[in-house]
Coordinates of C-alpha atoms and ligand atoms in Angstrom, one line a residue:
M1 CA 62.9 -20.2 8.8
K2 CA 61.1 -22.2 11.5
K3 CA 58.7 -19.3 12.0
R4 CA 58.1 -19.0 8.3
A5 CA 57.3 -22.7 8.1
F6 CA 54.9 -22.4 11.0
S7 CA 53.2 -19.4 9.3
L8 CA 52.8 -21.3 6.1
F9 CA 51.4 -24.2 8.0
L10 CA 48.8 -21.9 9.6
L11 CA 48.0 -20.4 6.3
L12 CA 47.4 -23.8 4.9
L13 CA 45.2 -24.7 7.8
W14 CA 43.2 -21.5 7.3
A15 CA 42.7 -22.3 3.7
I16 CA 41.7 -25.9 4.0
C17 CA 40.2 -26.2 7.4
P18 CA 37.2 -24.0 8.1
V19 CA 37.0 -25.2 11.8
F20 CA 40.5 -23.8 12.4
S21 CA 39.7 -20.5 10.7
Q22 CA 36.5 -19.9 12.6
S23 CA 37.9 -20.6 16.0
L24 CA 40.8 -18.2 16.0
Y25 CA 39.7 -15.6 13.4
P26 CA 35.9 -15.4 13.5
I27 CA 35.6 -12.2 11.5
I28 CA 32.2 -11.5 9.7
P29 CA 32.2 -10.6 6.9
K30 CA 35.2 -12.7 5.9
P31 CA 38.2 -10.6 4.9
L32 CA 39.8 -10.7 1.4
L33 CA 43.1 -12.0 2.8
L34 CA 43.9 -13.3 6.2
E35 CA 47.3 -14.7 7.0
P36 CA 47.5 -16.4 10.4
K37 CA 50.7 -15.8 12.3
E38 CA 52.3 -17.5 15.3
G39 CA 51.6 -16.1 18.8
S40 CA 49.3 -13.5 20.1
F41 CA 49.2 -9.9 21.4
I42 CA 48.4 -9.8 25.1
L43 CA 46.7 -6.7 26.2
P44 CA 49.2 -5.0 28.7
P45 CA 48.0 -3.6 32.1
D46 CA 48.0 0.0 30.7
P47 CA 47.2 -0.3 27.0
I48 CA 48.2 2.6 24.7
I49 CA 46.3 3.5 21.5
A50 CA 48.5 5.7 19.4
V51 CA 46.9 7.7 16.6
A52 CA 49.3 9.0 14.0
G53 CA 48.2 12.5 12.9
T54 CA 45.4 14.8 14.2
D55 CA 42.4 13.6 12.3
P56 CA 39.5 14.2 14.7
M57 CA 37.5 11.3 13.4
L58 CA 40.4 8.9 14.0
R59 CA 40.9 10.4 17.5
R60 CA 37.2 9.7 18.2
L61 CA 37.4 6.1 17.0
A62 CA 40.5 5.6 19.2
E63 CA 38.7 7.2 22.2
E64 CA 35.7 4.9 21.7
L65 CA 38.0 1.8 21.5
A66 CA 39.8 3.0 24.7
N67 CA 36.5 3.5 26.5
R68 CA 35.4 0.0 25.5
I69 CA 38.6 -1.7 26.5
G70 CA 38.6 0.3 29.8
R71 CA 35.0 -0.6 30.6
V72 CA 35.2 -4.3 29.8
T73 CA 38.7 -5.1 30.9
G74 CA 39.2 -2.6 33.7
K75 CA 42.5 -1.7 32.2
D76 CA 43.4 2.0 32.1
T77 CA 43.6 2.7 28.4
K78 CA 45.1 5.9 27.1
V79 CA 45.0 7.5 23.6
F80 CA 47.9 9.5 22.2
A81 CA 47.6 11.4 19.0
G82 CA 50.3 13.2 17.1
N83 CA 53.3 12.6 14.8
F84 CA 55.2 9.7 16.2
R85 CA 56.4 6.4 15.1
V86 CA 54.4 3.3 15.8
K87 CA 54.5 2.3 19.5
D88 CA 54.1 -0.9 21.4
G89 CA 50.3 -1.2 21.8
I90 CA 47.5 -0.4 19.3
N91 CA 48.4 2.0 16.5
F92 CA 46.2 3.8 13.9
V93 CA 48.4 4.7 10.9
M94 CA 47.0 6.8 8.1
S95 CA 48.3 5.5 4.7
K96 CA 48.9 7.6 1.6
D97 CA 50.8 5.0 -0.3
H98 CA 48.4 2.2 -0.8
K99 CA 45.4 1.7 -2.9
L100 CA 43.1 0.7 -0.1
G101 CA 40.2 3.0 -1.2
E102 CA 37.7 4.6 1.1
E103 CA 36.8 1.4 2.9
G104 CA 39.9 -0.8 2.8
Y105 CA 42.3 -1.4 5.7
F106 CA 45.3 -3.5 6.7
L107 CA 45.4 -5.0 10.1
E108 CA 48.6 -6.4 11.5
V109 CA 48.8 -8.1 14.8
T110 CA 52.2 -9.1 16.3
P111 CA 53.1 -10.1 19.8
K112 CA 54.2 -6.4 20.5
R113 CA 51.8 -4.3 18.6
I114 CA 48.6 -4.0 16.5
I115 CA 48.6 -1.7 13.5
I116 CA 45.5 -0.7 11.7
T117 CA 46.4 1.1 8.4
A118 CA 43.9 2.8 6.2
E119 CA 43.5 5.8 3.8
Q120 CA 40.2 7.1 5.2
P121 CA 38.4 7.1 8.6
K122 CA 35.9 4.6 7.2
G123 CA 38.7 2.1 6.5
F124 CA 39.9 2.5 10.1
F125 CA 36.3 2.0 11.4
Y126 CA 36.2 -1.3 9.5
G127 CA 39.6 -2.3 10.6
L128 CA 38.5 -1.7 14.1
Q129 CA 35.4 -3.9 13.7
S130 CA 37.8 -6.7 12.6
L131 CA 40.1 -6.1 15.5
L132 CA 37.2 -6.3 18.0
Q133 CA 36.1 -9.6 16.4
L134 CA 39.6 -11.0 17.0
M135 CA 39.2 -10.3 20.7
P136 CA 37.2 -12.5 23.2
T137 CA 33.5 -11.9 22.5
E138 CA 33.2 -10.4 26.0
I139 CA 34.6 -7.2 24.5
Y140 CA 31.0 -6.5 23.3
G141 CA 29.7 -6.5 26.8
S142 CA 28.6 -3.4 28.7
V143 CA 30.2 -4.2 32.0
R144 CA 33.5 -5.5 33.3
A145 CA 34.2 -9.1 32.4
E146 CA 36.3 -11.1 34.9
N147 CA 38.8 -13.9 34.3
I148 CA 39.3 -13.3 30.6
K149 CA 42.6 -13.6 28.9
W150 CA 42.6 -10.4 26.8
S151 CA 44.6 -11.5 23.8
V152 CA 44.5 -11.1 20.0
P153 CA 45.8 -13.9 17.7
C154 CA 48.7 -12.7 15.5
C155 CA 47.8 -12.3 11.8
Y156 CA 48.0 -10.1 8.8
I157 CA 44.8 -8.9 7.1
E158 CA 44.3 -7.0 3.9
D159 CA 40.7 -6.2 3.3
R160 CA 38.3 -4.2 1.2
P161 CA 34.7 -4.8 0.0
R162 CA 33.5 -6.5 -3.1
Y163 CA 30.7 -4.0 -3.6
A164 CA 30.5 -0.2 -2.9
Y165 CA 26.8 -0.5 -1.8
R166 CA 25.8 -2.7 1.1
G167 CA 22.5 -1.9 2.5
L168 CA 19.7 -2.8 4.8
M169 CA 16.2 -1.4 4.5
L170 CA 13.5 -0.9 7.1
D171 CA 9.8 -0.2 6.4
V172 CA 8.5 2.1 9.1
G173 CA 5.2 2.8 7.3
R174 CA 3.5 -0.4 8.2
H175 CA 4.8 -0.3 11.8
F176 CA 6.6 2.5 13.5
Y177 CA 9.8 2.1 15.7
P178 CA 11.3 4.5 18.1
V179 CA 14.5 6.5 17.3
A180 CA 16.4 4.4 19.9
F181 CA 15.7 1.3 17.8
I182 CA 16.6 3.0 14.5
K183 CA 20.0 3.8 16.1
K184 CA 20.4 0.2 17.2
Y185 CA 19.6 -0.9 13.6
I186 CA 22.3 1.5 12.4
D187 CA 24.7 0.0 14.9
L188 CA 24.0 -3.4 13.5
I189 CA 24.4 -2.3 9.9
A190 CA 27.8 -0.7 10.8
L191 CA 29.0 -3.7 12.9
H192 CA 28.6 -5.9 9.8
K193 CA 30.5 -3.4 7.5
M194 CA 27.3 -2.5 5.6
N195 CA 27.2 1.2 4.7
T196 CA 23.6 2.1 3.8
F197 CA 20.4 2.4 5.8
H198 CA 17.4 2.6 3.4
W199 CA 14.6 4.2 5.4
H200 CA 11.2 3.5 3.9
L201 CA 9.4 6.4 5.4
T202 CA 6.0 6.6 3.7
D203 CA 3.4 4.1 2.6
D204 CA -0.3 3.6 2.4
Q205 CA -0.5 2.7 6.1
G206 CA 1.4 5.6 7.4
W207 CA 3.4 8.8 6.6
R208 CA 6.3 8.9 9.1
I209 CA 8.4 12.0 8.3
E210 CA 7.5 15.6 9.4
I211 CA 7.2 18.0 6.5
K212 CA 6.9 21.6 7.7
K213 CA 5.1 22.9 4.7
Y214 CA 2.5 20.2 4.8
P215 CA 1.7 19.5 8.5
K216 CA -1.3 17.3 7.8
L217 CA 1.0 14.7 6.3
T218 CA 1.8 13.7 9.9
Q219 CA -1.2 15.1 11.7
V220 CA -3.5 13.0 9.5
G221 CA -1.2 10.7 7.5
S222 CA 0.7 9.2 10.4
Q223 CA -2.4 7.9 12.1
R224 CA -4.6 4.9 11.2
K225 CA -7.8 3.8 12.7
E226 CA -6.7 0.2 13.3
T227 CA -4.3 -2.5 12.2
M228 CA -4.8 -5.9 10.6
L229 CA -4.6 -8.9 13.0
G230 CA -3.4 -12.3 11.8
H231 CA -2.9 -13.1 8.2
Y232 CA -4.4 -10.9 5.4
N233 CA -6.9 -13.7 4.6
D234 CA -8.3 -13.6 8.1
Q235 CA -9.6 -10.0 7.4
K236 CA -9.6 -9.2 11.2
Y237 CA -8.7 -5.9 12.8
D238 CA -7.5 -4.9 16.3
G239 CA -9.8 -1.8 16.6
K240 CA -6.9 0.2 18.1
P241 CA -5.8 3.6 16.7
Y242 CA -2.1 3.4 15.6
G243 CA 0.4 6.1 14.7
G244 CA 3.8 7.7 15.0
F245 CA 6.2 9.8 13.0
Y246 CA 9.8 11.2 13.2
T247 CA 10.2 15.0 13.7
Q248 CA 12.7 16.7 11.6
E249 CA 14.9 17.1 14.7
E250 CA 14.8 13.3 15.2
I251 CA 15.6 12.8 11.5
K252 CA 18.7 15.0 11.9
E253 CA 19.7 13.1 15.0
V254 CA 19.5 9.8 13.1
V255 CA 21.4 11.1 10.1
N256 CA 24.2 12.4 12.4
Y257 CA 24.3 9.2 14.3
A258 CA 24.5 7.2 11.1
R259 CA 27.3 9.5 9.8
E260 CA 29.3 8.8 12.9
H261 CA 29.0 5.1 12.1
F262 CA 29.9 5.6 8.5
V263 CA 26.4 4.7 7.3
T264 CA 24.5 6.7 4.7
V265 CA 20.8 7.1 5.2
I266 CA 18.7 7.0 2.0
P267 CA 15.2 8.3 2.5
E268 CA 12.3 6.8 0.5
I269 CA 9.2 8.8 -0.3
E270 CA 6.8 6.6 -2.2
M271 CA 5.2 7.8 -5.5
P272 CA 3.0 7.7 -7.5
G273 CA 1.6 4.6 -5.8
H274 CA 1.5 3.7 -2.1
A275 CA 0.0 7.1 -1.5
S276 CA -3.1 6.5 0.6
A277 CA -1.7 8.2 3.8
A278 CA -0.6 11.3 1.9
L279 CA -3.9 11.5 0.1
A280 CA -5.9 11.1 3.4
A281 CA -4.1 14.3 4.4
Y282 CA -4.2 16.2 1.0
P283 CA -7.0 14.6 -1.1
Q284 CA -6.6 17.4 -3.8
Y285 CA -3.6 15.5 -5.2
G286 CA -5.5 12.4 -5.9
N287 CA -7.5 11.4 -9.0
N288 CA -11.0 11.8 -7.5
P289 CA -11.7 15.1 -5.7
D290 CA -14.9 13.7 -4.2
K291 CA -13.4 10.7 -2.6
I292 CA -12.7 10.5 1.1
Y293 CA -9.2 8.9 1.3
K294 CA -8.2 7.0 4.4
V295 CA -4.9 5.9 5.8
G296 CA -4.7 2.2 5.0
T297 CA -5.6 -0.3 7.7
K298 CA -5.0 -3.5 5.7
W299 CA -1.9 -4.7 4.0
G300 CA -1.5 -5.0 0.2
V301 CA -1.6 -2.6 -2.7
Y302 CA -4.1 0.3 -2.9
D303 CA -5.6 1.9 -5.9
D304 CA -5.2 5.4 -4.5
V305 CA -2.3 6.9 -6.4
F306 CA -1.2 10.5 -7.0
A307 CA -2.7 12.3 -10.0
P308 CA -0.1 13.5 -12.4
K309 CA -1.3 17.1 -12.2
E310 CA 1.0 20.2 -12.0
E311 CA -0.2 20.9 -8.5
T312 CA 0.8 17.4 -7.4
F313 CA 4.3 17.8 -8.9
R314 CA 4.6 21.1 -7.0
F315 CA 3.4 19.4 -3.8
L316 CA 5.9 16.5 -4.2
E317 CA 8.7 18.8 -5.2
E318 CA 8.2 20.8 -2.1
I319 CA 8.2 17.7 0.0
L320 CA 11.4 16.4 -1.7
T321 CA 13.0 19.8 -1.1
E322 CA 12.6 19.4 2.6
V323 CA 13.7 15.8 2.4
I324 CA 16.8 16.7 0.4
D325 CA 17.7 19.4 3.0
L326 CA 17.5 16.7 5.8
F327 CA 19.4 13.9 4.1
P328 CA 22.8 14.5 2.6
S329 CA 22.8 11.2 0.8
Q330 CA 23.5 11.3 -2.9
Y331 CA 20.5 9.0 -3.6
I332 CA 16.9 9.9 -3.0
H333 CA 14.5 6.9 -3.3
I334 CA 11.1 7.7 -4.8
G335 CA 9.6 4.2 -4.6
G336 CA 7.8 3.8 -8.0
D337 CA 6.7 0.2 -7.3
E338 CA 3.2 -1.3 -7.4
C339 CA 1.3 1.7 -8.9
P340 CA -2.2 0.4 -10.1
K341 CA -3.2 2.3 -13.3
N342 CA -7.0 1.9 -13.0
Q343 CA -7.6 5.4 -11.6
W344 CA -5.5 7.0 -14.3
E345 CA -7.3 4.9 -17.0
E346 CA -10.7 6.2 -15.7
S347 CA -9.5 9.8 -15.4
L348 CA -10.4 12.3 -18.1
F349 CA -7.5 14.5 -17.1
C350 CA -5.1 11.6 -17.3
Q351 CA -6.4 10.5 -20.7
E352 CA -6.0 14.1 -22.0
L353 CA -2.5 14.3 -20.6
I354 CA -1.6 11.1 -22.3
K355 CA -2.7 12.6 -25.6
K356 CA -1.1 15.9 -25.0
E357 CA 2.3 14.4 -24.1
G358 CA 2.2 11.8 -26.9
L359 CA 2.2 8.9 -24.5
K360 CA 1.0 5.4 -25.3
D361 CA -1.0 4.6 -22.3
A362 CA -1.3 4.8 -18.5
H363 CA 2.0 2.8 -18.1
D364 CA 3.7 5.4 -20.2
L365 CA 2.2 8.0 -17.9
Q366 CA 4.0 6.3 -15.0
S367 CA 7.2 6.7 -16.9
Y368 CA 6.4 10.4 -17.6
F369 CA 5.7 10.9 -13.8
I370 CA 9.0 9.3 -12.8
R371 CA 11.0 11.3 -15.5
R372 CA 9.7 14.6 -14.1
I373 CA 10.6 13.6 -10.6
D374 CA 14.0 12.4 -11.8
K375 CA 14.6 15.8 -13.5
F376 CA 13.7 17.6 -10.3
I377 CA 16.0 15.5 -8.1
T378 CA 18.8 15.8 -10.7
S379 CA 18.3 19.6 -10.7
K380 CA 19.0 19.5 -6.9
G381 CA 22.3 17.8 -7.5
R382 CA 21.1 14.4 -6.3
K383 CA 20.4 11.0 -7.9
M384 CA 17.1 9.3 -8.1
I385 CA 16.7 5.6 -7.2
G386 CA 13.5 3.6 -7.6
W387 CA 12.2 0.0 -7.5
D388 CA 12.5 -1.9 -10.8
E389 CA 9.0 -0.8 -12.0
I390 CA 10.6 2.5 -13.0
L391 CA 12.2 0.6 -15.9
E392 CA 8.8 0.2 -17.5
G393 CA 8.2 2.7 -20.4
G394 CA 11.9 3.5 -20.6
I395 CA 14.2 4.3 -17.7
S396 CA 14.9 8.0 -16.8
P397 CA 18.3 9.1 -17.8
N398 CA 19.9 9.3 -14.4
A399 CA 18.0 6.7 -12.5
T400 CA 19.4 3.8 -10.5
I401 CA 17.3 0.7 -10.2
M402 CA 16.6 -1.4 -7.1
S403 CA 15.8 -4.9 -8.5
W404 CA 13.3 -6.6 -6.3
R405 CA 11.0 -8.7 -8.6
G406 CA 13.8 -11.2 -9.2
T407 CA 17.1 -10.3 -10.8
E408 CA 15.9 -9.4 -14.3
G409 CA 15.4 -5.7 -13.6
G410 CA 18.9 -5.3 -12.4
V411 CA 20.3 -7.2 -15.3
L412 CA 18.3 -5.2 -17.8
A413 CA 19.3 -1.9 -16.2
A414 CA 23.0 -2.9 -16.2
K415 CA 22.7 -3.9 -19.9
Q416 CA 21.4 -0.4 -20.6
H417 CA 24.3 1.0 -18.6
H418 CA 22.3 2.1 -15.6
D419 CA 23.4 1.4 -12.1
A420 CA 21.5 -1.3 -10.2
I421 CA 21.3 -2.5 -6.6
M422 CA 20.2 -6.1 -6.2
T423 CA 17.4 -6.9 -3.7
P424 CA 15.7 -9.8 -5.3
E425 CA 12.8 -11.2 -3.2
N426 CA 14.0 -14.8 -3.2
F427 CA 17.3 -13.9 -1.5
C428 CA 16.9 -10.5 0.1
Y429 CA 13.4 -10.3 1.5
L430 CA 13.8 -10.8 5.2
D431 CA 10.1 -10.7 5.8
H432 CA 9.8 -14.2 4.4
Y433 CA 9.9 -17.2 6.7
Q434 CA 13.4 -18.4 7.4
V435 CA 12.4 -22.0 8.4
D436 CA 9.3 -24.1 8.2
A437 CA 6.3 -21.7 8.7
K438 CA 4.6 -24.2 10.9
T439 CA 7.2 -23.7 13.6
Q440 CA 7.3 -19.9 13.3
P441 CA 5.5 -16.8 14.4
I442 CA 3.4 -15.2 11.7
A443 CA 5.2 -13.8 8.6
I444 CA 4.0 -12.6 5.2
G445 CA 4.9 -15.8 3.4
G446 CA 7.6 -17.2 1.2
L447 CA 10.6 -19.1 2.5
T448 CA 14.2 -17.7 2.4
P449 CA 16.5 -19.7 4.6
L450 CA 19.8 -18.3 5.8
E451 CA 21.7 -20.5 3.4
E452 CA 19.8 -19.2 0.4
S453 CA 20.5 -15.6 1.3
Y454 CA 24.2 -16.5 1.9
A455 CA 24.5 -18.2 -1.5
Y456 CA 23.3 -15.2 -3.5
N457 CA 25.7 -13.8 -6.1
P458 CA 24.5 -10.3 -7.1
T459 CA 26.5 -10.2 -10.3
S460 CA 24.8 -12.3 -12.9
S461 CA 27.0 -14.3 -15.2
N462 CA 24.9 -12.9 -18.1
L463 CA 26.7 -9.6 -17.8
T464 CA 29.9 -8.5 -19.5
P465 CA 32.6 -7.1 -17.3
D466 CA 31.6 -3.6 -18.3
E467 CA 28.0 -4.2 -17.6
A468 CA 28.8 -5.9 -14.3
K469 CA 30.4 -2.6 -13.1
H470 CA 26.8 -1.2 -12.9
I471 CA 25.9 -3.7 -10.2
L472 CA 26.6 -1.5 -7.3
G473 CA 25.8 -4.0 -4.6
V474 CA 23.1 -5.7 -2.5
Q475 CA 20.5 -4.9 0.1
G476 CA 18.3 -6.8 2.5
N477 CA 14.7 -5.5 2.7
V478 CA 12.7 -5.7 5.9
W479 CA 9.0 -5.1 5.2
T480 CA 7.1 -4.9 8.4
E481 CA 3.4 -5.7 7.9
Y482 CA 3.9 -8.7 10.3
M483 CA 6.5 -7.1 12.6
P484 CA 4.7 -5.0 15.2
T485 CA 7.7 -4.6 17.5
S486 CA 11.4 -4.0 17.2
D487 CA 12.1 -7.4 18.8
Y488 CA 10.2 -8.9 15.9
V489 CA 12.2 -7.0 13.4
E490 CA 15.5 -8.3 14.9
Y491 CA 14.1 -11.8 14.9
M492 CA 13.3 -11.7 11.2
A493 CA 16.3 -9.6 10.0
F494 CA 19.1 -11.5 11.9
P495 CA 21.1 -13.5 11.1
R496 CA 20.0 -13.3 7.5
A497 CA 21.1 -9.7 7.2
I498 CA 24.5 -10.9 8.3
A499 CA 24.6 -13.4 5.5
L500 CA 23.8 -10.6 3.1
A501 CA 26.5 -8.4 4.7
E502 CA 29.0 -11.1 3.7
V503 CA 27.5 -11.3 0.2
G504 CA 28.1 -7.6 -0.2
W505 CA 31.6 -7.6 1.3
T506 CA 33.3 -10.9 0.5
A507 CA 34.6 -12.1 -2.9
Q508 CA 32.3 -14.8 -4.2
H509 CA 35.1 -17.4 -4.4
L510 CA 35.9 -16.9 -0.7
K511 CA 32.4 -17.6 0.5
N512 CA 31.8 -21.0 2.1
T513 CA 28.5 -21.8 3.9
E514 CA 29.9 -24.1 6.5
D515 CA 32.7 -21.8 7.4
F516 CA 30.3 -18.9 7.6
K517 CA 28.0 -20.8 9.9
K518 CA 30.9 -21.6 12.2
R519 CA 32.0 -18.0 12.4
L520 CA 28.3 -17.1 12.9
D521 CA 28.1 -19.4 15.9
I522 CA 30.8 -17.3 17.7
H523 CA 29.3 -14.1 16.3
K524 CA 26.0 -14.9 17.9
K525 CA 27.7 -14.5 21.3
R526 CA 28.5 -11.0 20.3
L527 CA 24.9 -10.4 19.3
D528 CA 23.9 -11.8 22.7
Y529 CA 26.0 -9.1 24.4
L530 CA 24.4 -6.5 22.2
E531 CA 20.9 -7.9 23.2
V532 CA 19.9 -8.7 19.6
N533 CA 16.9 -10.8 19.4
Y534 CA 18.1 -12.8 16.3
F535 CA 16.3 -16.0 15.2
G536 CA 17.6 -18.8 17.5
A537 CA 18.9 -16.4 20.3
P538 CA 18.8 -18.0 23.8
T539 CA 16.5 -15.1 24.8
N540 CA 13.9 -15.7 22.1
K541 CA 11.6 -17.4 24.5
K542 CA 11.2 -14.2 26.5
F543 CA 9.4 -12.5 23.6
R544 CA 5.8 -13.0 22.6
Y545 CA 5.6 -13.6 18.9
Q546 CA 2.2 -15.3 18.5
W547 CA -0.5 -13.1 17.1
P548 CA -3.8 -13.6 18.9
L549 CA -5.2 -15.3 15.8
K550 CA -2.3 -17.7 15.2
K551 CA -3.9 -21.1 14.5
Ligands
ACM601 C1 8.3 -4.0 -3.1 O1 8.5 -5.0 -2.5 N1 7.1 -3.6 -3.4 C2 9.4 -3.1 -3.5

């Protein structure tokens, strides 16, 4: 009875006192239910991790945990797998009885044992992330930590995400980052219980994915003459050739790595706009056969877009066929944003096509273009996703919308019973300034502070419960015009991406900005161990952010 009263007291403290909750249970994103309990589990001198069953993925997760505990605590940690009852120590128990879903888990910590229960390996992976976050932050280090009391506070957690889709995008067209960084980015996605890496692989300023059938896409399209320096308005260039691309072997390596971290990689191949780099390589698919197309050197939107000719569709379908073979993801992203129509309006071919197909105008032609691509992707057993411009002229039957120009696109899509992922600029564009621009290294513009990202509720109150089911989730977008290095990407993306991870995972009524910030303060120590150059990190000063032209 005494114990029960104490537990109730702790639960009350957890509910009403954010300071208490953050200090003992600093889990990000915040779980659905966390009941604090009395006491703690002290890691014994020879910890045991017992895996019930023979699932190889669970065994791998247990081995990784054992290696981490061994490395950081110096304790000899062993893994046992098989059919036995729970043991003293850390247990992974596969559940068949509960309705936890693919991503849910229970985590129970008592003075004698820790039990993670889930239905699927992904649920165990997330349970494991929460367990690590209940340990001293030193567990994230890469070397042995001395004089640490290795304990885990007792509690009971029931957890599963609010949304099925929780993503982070990276634009590698404007700047290119090595595979090692892409893996680190995936680590950070997984650490925060996000499950999707949206890889923006092509743009006017660079084509970054090897396509075997069209080698010039990378031979020509991945290289630009020079890069803008300073703000767009300065119109200055660095005069240095710039390039890079991922080979198909590297892509496979990244996709495999992501799978091991329970992250799906969605590739984006931009069309019909943002096509300058592709057209520099294969000008025959543009609207003007005499034009010399160039890989873009300045930021912004270009007029050079694909011509809606049969040969172009064949070209794009052959590219997409290779892309589909490389990426097992259900979704294939085809861009669809910011496609100027002036070349189509001036093209005799396009005007005749508009008449022949009974279309209204060049905007309708974009819809025709997207519908054809949708049909192709659907014929391959995949689903097309595109930016919200693909709503214009009537959305393709199977398409999912990524709502970026505010929330209206997503709301409209959901009302038409189409799935939508919410990435509205005001909350989700992590290339905006995060504090007063005058104090910051150069960024594209806008201002989206951490608190604003955190406050975002992706499900608009204008939707009925049935319509709301079409809001699949939320994503942070990292456009990289002004991010020449991976340090710079980390500086802009974190911690705002962490706020969005909680938006995607945690029920709206459980979110609390002050409580989040307190948990984040502790979480930043973990990010320090992981050498993440988040905004406000003690190591920020080591990095050079100022562009030569910063005034
Ligand atoms: C976009 O920001 N053009 C999707």
